[in-house]
């Protein structure tokens, strides 16, 4: 993970700095030193600190870059995330890349926190909020960490982490039952098997053929409630052994009604592919 982060920061700096920061070199004396703070401009959940600190270290190992908060902390406007001291040129050259990491990742954490809060049930508790693989290429590990910092949970990190049988797998296999049979027979032992259903009539076949999780795709609250009733009836009077995951079309306006249906998991692609950047800035002291 450390090597991957260093490589990612190096690529980001090469992209941004190119052959040199010509503006800083032309305007700031080489011997000048300074102090600066990275400050939240508005409420946010912090994430991306290690990437930001690594950016300053990569530009100038002699810089002092000190975290004043922890990933997962909720900051209000004016609160400090990072304190910097050292060569002025180095601070200015690293500024934009460090802020890009912090802004994007804190944006993911902040949006995740909003979904988690919106999904809480009136009596307490609620479904787990999951991310997806709809991540920025190269940033998956950082974005999934940001989801955790916001109170969410990670779905599969990569295709090797679990069997998720989607609609096209079912079509290619021939049926829900055949896809599940082959997954149990030929898939790696110990991995949970999840299958997507987008019609209620597929549910009994999925439940009867050993699915560990059923992904209820693009169903509104009414259909989800009906699905949960079907699942409950299938296992009655014993305990339910299959988890139910809602996915597709989930937003902050409807997540409370989706959570109220009793699903165990809600996956939200928007956490990583549509999170607005959090607002942080660097203030010179």
CSV table of N, CA, C and O in Angstrom, one decimal, residues 34-105:
chain,number,residue,atom,x,y,z
A,34,UNK,N,8.5,29.6,5.2
A,34,UNK,CA,7.2,30.1,5.6
A,34,UNK,C,6.4,29.0,6.3
A,34,UNK,O,6.8,27.9,6.5
A,35,UNK,N,5.2,29.4,6.8
A,35,UNK,CA,4.3,28.5,7.5
A,35,UNK,C,2.9,28.7,6.9
A,35,UNK,O,2.6,29.8,6.4
A,36,UNK,N,2.2,27.6,6.8
A,36,UNK,CA,0.9,27.6,6.3
A,36,UNK,C,0.0,26.6,6.9
A,36,UNK,O,0.5,25.6,7.5
A,37,UNK,N,-1.3,26.7,6.8
A,37,UNK,CA,-2.3,25.8,7.3
A,37,UNK,C,-3.2,25.4,6.2
A,37,UNK,O,-3.6,26.2,5.3
A,38,UNK,N,-3.6,24.1,6.1
A,38,UNK,CA,-4.7,23.6,5.3
A,38,UNK,C,-5.9,23.6,6.2
A,38,UNK,O,-6.0,22.9,7.2
A,39,UNK,N,-6.9,24.4,5.7
A,39,UNK,CA,-8.1,24.6,6.6
A,39,UNK,C,-9.4,24.3,5.8
A,39,UNK,O,-9.5,24.4,4.6
A,40,UNK,N,-10.3,23.7,6.6
A,40,UNK,CA,-11.7,23.4,6.0
A,40,UNK,C,-12.4,24.7,5.8
A,40,UNK,O,-12.4,25.6,6.7
A,41,UNK,N,-13.0,24.9,4.6
A,41,UNK,CA,-13.8,26.1,4.3
A,41,UNK,C,-15.3,25.9,4.7
A,41,UNK,O,-16.0,26.8,4.7
A,42,UNK,N,-15.6,24.7,4.9
A,42,UNK,CA,-17.0,24.3,5.3
A,42,UNK,C,-17.0,23.0,6.0
A,42,UNK,O,-16.0,22.3,6.1
A,43,UNK,N,-18.2,22.6,6.5
A,43,UNK,CA,-18.3,21.3,7.2
A,43,UNK,C,-17.9,20.1,6.3
A,43,UNK,O,-18.3,20.1,5.1
A,44,UNK,N,-17.2,19.2,6.8
A,44,UNK,CA,-16.7,18.0,6.0
A,44,UNK,C,-16.3,16.9,6.9
A,44,UNK,O,-16.0,17.1,8.1
A,45,UNK,N,-16.2,15.7,6.3
A,45,UNK,CA,-15.6,14.5,6.9
A,45,UNK,C,-14.2,14.4,6.3
A,45,UNK,O,-14.1,14.3,5.0
A,46,UNK,N,-13.2,14.4,7.1
A,46,UNK,CA,-11.8,14.4,6.5
A,46,UNK,C,-11.4,13.1,6.0
A,46,UNK,O,-11.6,12.1,6.7
A,47,UNK,N,-10.7,13.1,4.9
A,47,UNK,CA,-10.1,11.9,4.3
A,47,UNK,C,-9.0,12.3,3.4
A,47,UNK,O,-9.0,13.4,2.8
A,48,UNK,N,-7.9,11.4,3.2
A,48,UNK,CA,-6.9,11.7,2.3
A,48,UNK,C,-5.6,12.3,2.9
A,48,UNK,O,-4.7,12.8,2.2
A,49,UNK,N,-5.6,12.3,4.3
A,49,UNK,CA,-4.4,13.0,4.9
A,49,UNK,C,-3.1,12.4,4.5
A,49,UNK,O,-2.1,13.1,4.3
A,50,UNK,N,-3.0,11.0,4.5
A,50,UNK,CA,-1.7,10.4,4.2
A,50,UNK,C,-1.2,10.8,2.7
A,50,UNK,O,-0.1,11.0,2.5
A,51,UNK,N,-2.2,10.8,1.8
A,51,UNK,CA,-1.8,11.2,0.4
A,51,UNK,C,-1.3,12.7,0.4
A,51,UNK,O,-0.4,13.0,-0.3
A,52,UNK,N,-2.0,13.5,1.2
A,52,UNK,CA,-1.6,14.9,1.2
A,52,UNK,C,-0.2,15.1,1.8
A,52,UNK,O,0.7,15.8,1.3
A,53,UNK,N,0.0,14.4,3.0
A,53,UNK,CA,1.3,14.5,3.6
A,53,UNK,C,2.4,13.9,2.7
A,53,UNK,O,3.5,14.4,2.7
A,54,UNK,N,2.2,12.8,2.1
A,54,UNK,CA,3.1,12.2,1.2
A,54,UNK,C,3.5,13.2,0.0
A,54,UNK,O,4.6,13.2,-0.5
A,55,UNK,N,2.5,14.0,-0.4
A,55,UNK,CA,2.8,14.9,-1.5
A,55,UNK,C,3.8,15.9,-1.0
A,55,UNK,O,4.8,16.2,-1.8
A,56,UNK,N,3.7,16.5,0.2
A,56,UNK,CA,4.6,17.5,0.7
A,56,UNK,C,6.0,16.8,0.9
A,56,UNK,O,7.0,17.4,0.6
A,57,UNK,N,6.0,15.6,1.4
A,57,UNK,CA,7.3,14.9,1.6
A,57,UNK,C,8.0,14.6,0.3
A,57,UNK,O,9.2,14.7,0.2
A,58,UNK,N,7.2,14.3,-0.8
A,58,UNK,CA,7.8,14.0,-2.1
A,58,UNK,C,8.4,15.2,-2.7
A,58,UNK,O,9.5,15.1,-3.3
A,59,UNK,N,7.8,16.3,-2.5
A,59,UNK,CA,8.4,17.6,-3.1
A,59,UNK,C,9.6,18.0,-2.3
A,59,UNK,O,10.6,18.5,-2.9
A,60,UNK,N,9.6,17.9,-1.0
A,60,UNK,CA,10.7,18.3,-0.2
A,60,UNK,C,10.7,17.6,1.1
A,60,UNK,O,9.9,17.9,2.0
A,61,UNK,N,11.6,16.6,1.3
A,61,UNK,CA,11.7,15.8,2.5
A,61,UNK,C,12.0,16.7,3.7
A,61,UNK,O,11.7,16.2,4.9
A,62,UNK,N,12.5,17.9,3.5
A,62,UNK,CA,12.8,18.7,4.6
A,62,UNK,C,11.6,19.5,5.2
A,62,UNK,O,11.7,20.2,6.2
A,63,UNK,N,10.5,19.5,4.5
A,63,UNK,CA,9.3,20.2,5.0
A,63,UNK,C,8.8,19.5,6.2
A,63,UNK,O,8.8,18.3,6.3
A,64,UNK,N,8.2,20.3,7.1
A,64,UNK,CA,7.5,19.8,8.2
A,64,UNK,C,6.0,19.9,7.8
A,64,UNK,O,5.4,20.9,7.6
A,65,UNK,N,5.4,18.7,7.7
A,65,UNK,CA,4.0,18.6,7.4
A,65,UNK,C,3.3,17.7,8.5
A,65,UNK,O,3.6,16.5,8.6
A,66,UNK,N,2.5,18.4,9.3
A,66,UNK,CA,1.9,17.7,10.5
A,66,UNK,C,0.4,17.7,10.4
A,66,UNK,O,-0.2,18.8,10.2
A,67,UNK,N,-0.2,16.5,10.5
A,67,UNK,CA,-1.6,16.4,10.6
A,67,UNK,C,-2.2,16.9,11.9
A,67,UNK,O,-1.6,16.6,13.0
A,68,UNK,N,-3.2,17.8,11.8
A,68,UNK,CA,-3.8,18.4,13.0
A,68,UNK,C,-5.2,17.7,13.3
A,68,UNK,O,-5.9,18.2,14.2
A,69,UNK,N,-5.5,16.7,12.5
A,69,UNK,CA,-6.8,16.0,12.7
A,69,UNK,C,-6.5,14.6,12.2
A,69,UNK,O,-5.4,14.2,11.8
A,70,UNK,N,-7.5,13.8,12.2
A,70,UNK,CA,-7.4,12.4,11.8
A,70,UNK,C,-8.5,12.1,10.7
A,70,UNK,O,-9.6,12.6,10.7
A,71,UNK,N,-8.1,11.2,9.8
A,71,UNK,CA,-9.1,10.8,8.8
A,71,UNK,C,-10.3,10.3,9.5
A,71,UNK,O,-10.3,9.5,10.4
A,72,UNK,N,-11.5,10.7,9.0
A,72,UNK,CA,-12.8,10.3,9.7
A,72,UNK,C,-13.3,11.4,10.6
A,72,UNK,O,-14.5,11.4,11.0
A,73,UNK,N,-12.4,12.4,11.0
A,73,UNK,CA,-12.9,13.5,11.8
A,73,UNK,C,-13.9,14.4,11.1
A,73,UNK,O,-13.7,14.6,9.9
A,74,UNK,N,-14.8,14.9,11.8
A,74,UNK,CA,-15.8,15.9,11.2
A,74,UNK,C,-15.2,17.3,11.5
A,74,UNK,O,-15.1,17.6,12.7
A,75,UNK,N,-14.9,18.0,10.5
A,75,UNK,CA,-14.4,19.4,10.7
A,75,UNK,C,-15.4,20.4,10.3
A,75,UNK,O,-16.2,20.2,9.4
A,76,UNK,N,-15.4,21.5,11.0
A,76,UNK,CA,-16.2,22.7,10.7
A,76,UNK,C,-15.4,23.7,10.0
A,76,UNK,O,-14.1,23.6,10.0
A,77,UNK,N,-16.0,24.7,9.4
A,77,UNK,CA,-15.3,25.7,8.7
A,77,UNK,C,-14.3,26.4,9.6
A,77,UNK,O,-14.7,26.7,10.8
A,78,UNK,N,-13.1,26.6,9.2
A,78,UNK,CA,-12.0,27.2,9.9
A,78,UNK,C,-11.2,26.3,10.7
A,78,UNK,O,-10.1,26.7,11.2
A,79,UNK,N,-11.5,25.0,10.8
A,79,UNK,CA,-10.7,24.1,11.5
A,79,UNK,C,-9.5,23.6,10.6
A,79,UNK,O,-9.7,23.5,9.4
A,80,UNK,N,-8.4,23.3,11.3
A,80,UNK,CA,-7.2,23.0,10.6
A,80,UNK,C,-7.0,21.5,10.4
A,80,UNK,O,-7.2,20.7,11.3
A,81,UNK,N,-6.6,21.1,9.2
A,81,UNK,CA,-6.3,19.7,8.9
A,81,UNK,C,-4.8,19.4,8.9
A,81,UNK,O,-4.4,18.4,9.4
A,82,UNK,N,-4.0,20.4,8.4
A,82,UNK,CA,-2.6,20.2,8.2
A,82,UNK,C,-1.8,21.5,8.6
A,82,UNK,O,-2.3,22.5,8.1
A,83,UNK,N,-0.7,21.3,9.2
A,83,UNK,CA,0.2,22.5,9.5
A,83,UNK,C,1.5,22.3,8.8
A,83,UNK,O,2.1,21.2,8.9
A,84,UNK,N,2.0,23.3,8.1
A,84,UNK,CA,3.1,23.2,7.3
A,84,UNK,C,4.2,24.2,7.6
A,84,UNK,O,3.8,25.4,8.0
A,85,UNK,N,5.4,23.9,7.5
A,85,UNK,CA,6.5,24.8,7.7
A,85,UNK,C,7.7,24.4,7.0
A,85,UNK,O,8.0,23.2,6.8
A,86,UNK,N,8.5,25.3,6.4
A,86,UNK,CA,9.7,25.0,5.6
A,86,UNK,C,9.9,25.9,4.4
A,86,UNK,O,9.4,27.1,4.4
A,87,UNK,N,10.6,25.4,3.4
A,87,UNK,CA,10.8,26.2,2.2
A,87,UNK,C,9.5,26.7,1.6
A,87,UNK,O,8.7,25.8,1.2
A,88,UNK,N,9.4,28.0,1.3
A,88,UNK,CA,8.2,28.5,0.8
A,88,UNK,C,7.9,27.9,-0.6
A,88,UNK,O,6.8,27.6,-0.9
A,89,UNK,N,9.0,27.8,-1.4
A,89,UNK,CA,8.8,27.3,-2.8
A,89,UNK,C,8.2,25.8,-2.7
A,89,UNK,O,7.3,25.5,-3.5
A,90,UNK,N,8.6,25.0,-1.8
A,90,UNK,CA,8.2,23.6,-1.7
A,90,UNK,C,6.7,23.6,-1.3
A,90,UNK,O,5.9,22.8,-1.9
A,91,UNK,N,6.3,24.4,-0.4
A,91,UNK,CA,4.9,24.4,0.1
A,91,UNK,C,4.0,24.8,-1.1
A,91,UNK,O,3.0,24.2,-1.4
A,92,UNK,N,4.4,25.8,-1.8
A,92,UNK,CA,3.6,26.3,-2.9
A,92,UNK,C,3.5,25.3,-4.1
A,92,UNK,O,2.5,25.2,-4.7
A,93,UNK,N,4.6,24.6,-4.4
A,93,UNK,CA,4.6,23.7,-5.5
A,93,UNK,C,3.7,22.5,-5.2
A,93,UNK,O,3.1,22.0,-6.1
A,94,UNK,N,3.7,22.0,-3.9
A,94,UNK,CA,3.0,20.8,-3.6
A,94,UNK,C,1.5,21.2,-3.3
A,94,UNK,O,0.7,20.2,-3.2
A,95,UNK,N,1.1,22.4,-3.1
A,95,UNK,CA,-0.2,22.8,-2.6
A,95,UNK,C,-1.3,22.2,-3.4
A,95,UNK,O,-2.2,21.6,-2.9
A,96,UNK,N,-1.3,22.3,-4.7
A,96,UNK,CA,-2.5,21.9,-5.5
A,96,UNK,C,-2.7,20.4,-5.5
A,96,UNK,O,-3.9,20.0,-5.3
A,97,UNK,N,-1.7,19.6,-5.7
A,97,UNK,CA,-1.8,18.2,-5.6
A,97,UNK,C,-2.3,17.7,-4.3
A,97,UNK,O,-3.2,16.9,-4.2
A,98,UNK,N,-1.8,18.3,-3.2
A,98,UNK,CA,-2.2,17.9,-1.9
A,98,UNK,C,-3.7,18.2,-1.6
A,98,UNK,O,-4.5,17.4,-1.1
A,99,UNK,N,-4.1,19.4,-2.1
A,99,UNK,CA,-5.5,19.8,-1.9
A,99,UNK,C,-6.4,19.0,-2.8
A,99,UNK,O,-7.6,18.7,-2.4
A,100,UNK,N,-5.9,18.6,-4.0
A,100,UNK,CA,-6.8,17.7,-4.8
A,100,UNK,C,-7.1,16.4,-4.1
A,100,UNK,O,-8.2,16.0,-4.2
A,101,UNK,N,-6.0,15.8,-3.6
A,101,UNK,CA,-6.3,14.6,-2.8
A,101,UNK,C,-7.3,14.8,-1.7
A,101,UNK,O,-8.2,14.1,-1.5
A,102,UNK,N,-7.0,15.8,-0.9
A,102,UNK,CA,-7.8,16.1,0.3
A,102,UNK,C,-9.3,16.4,-0.1
A,102,UNK,O,-10.2,15.9,0.5
A,103,UNK,N,-9.4,17.3,-1.1
A,103,UNK,CA,-10.7,17.7,-1.5
A,103,UNK,C,-11.6,16.6,-2.0
A,103,UNK,O,-12.8,16.4,-1.7
A,104,UNK,N,-11.0,15.8,-2.9
A,104,UNK,CA,-11.7,14.7,-3.5
A,104,UNK,C,-12.1,13.6,-2.5
A,104,UNK,O,-13.2,13.2,-2.4
A,105,UNK,N,-11.1,13.2,-1.7
A,105,UNK,CA,-11.3,12.1,-0.8
A,105,UNK,C,-12.2,12.5,0.4
A,105,UNK,O,-13.1,11.8,0.9
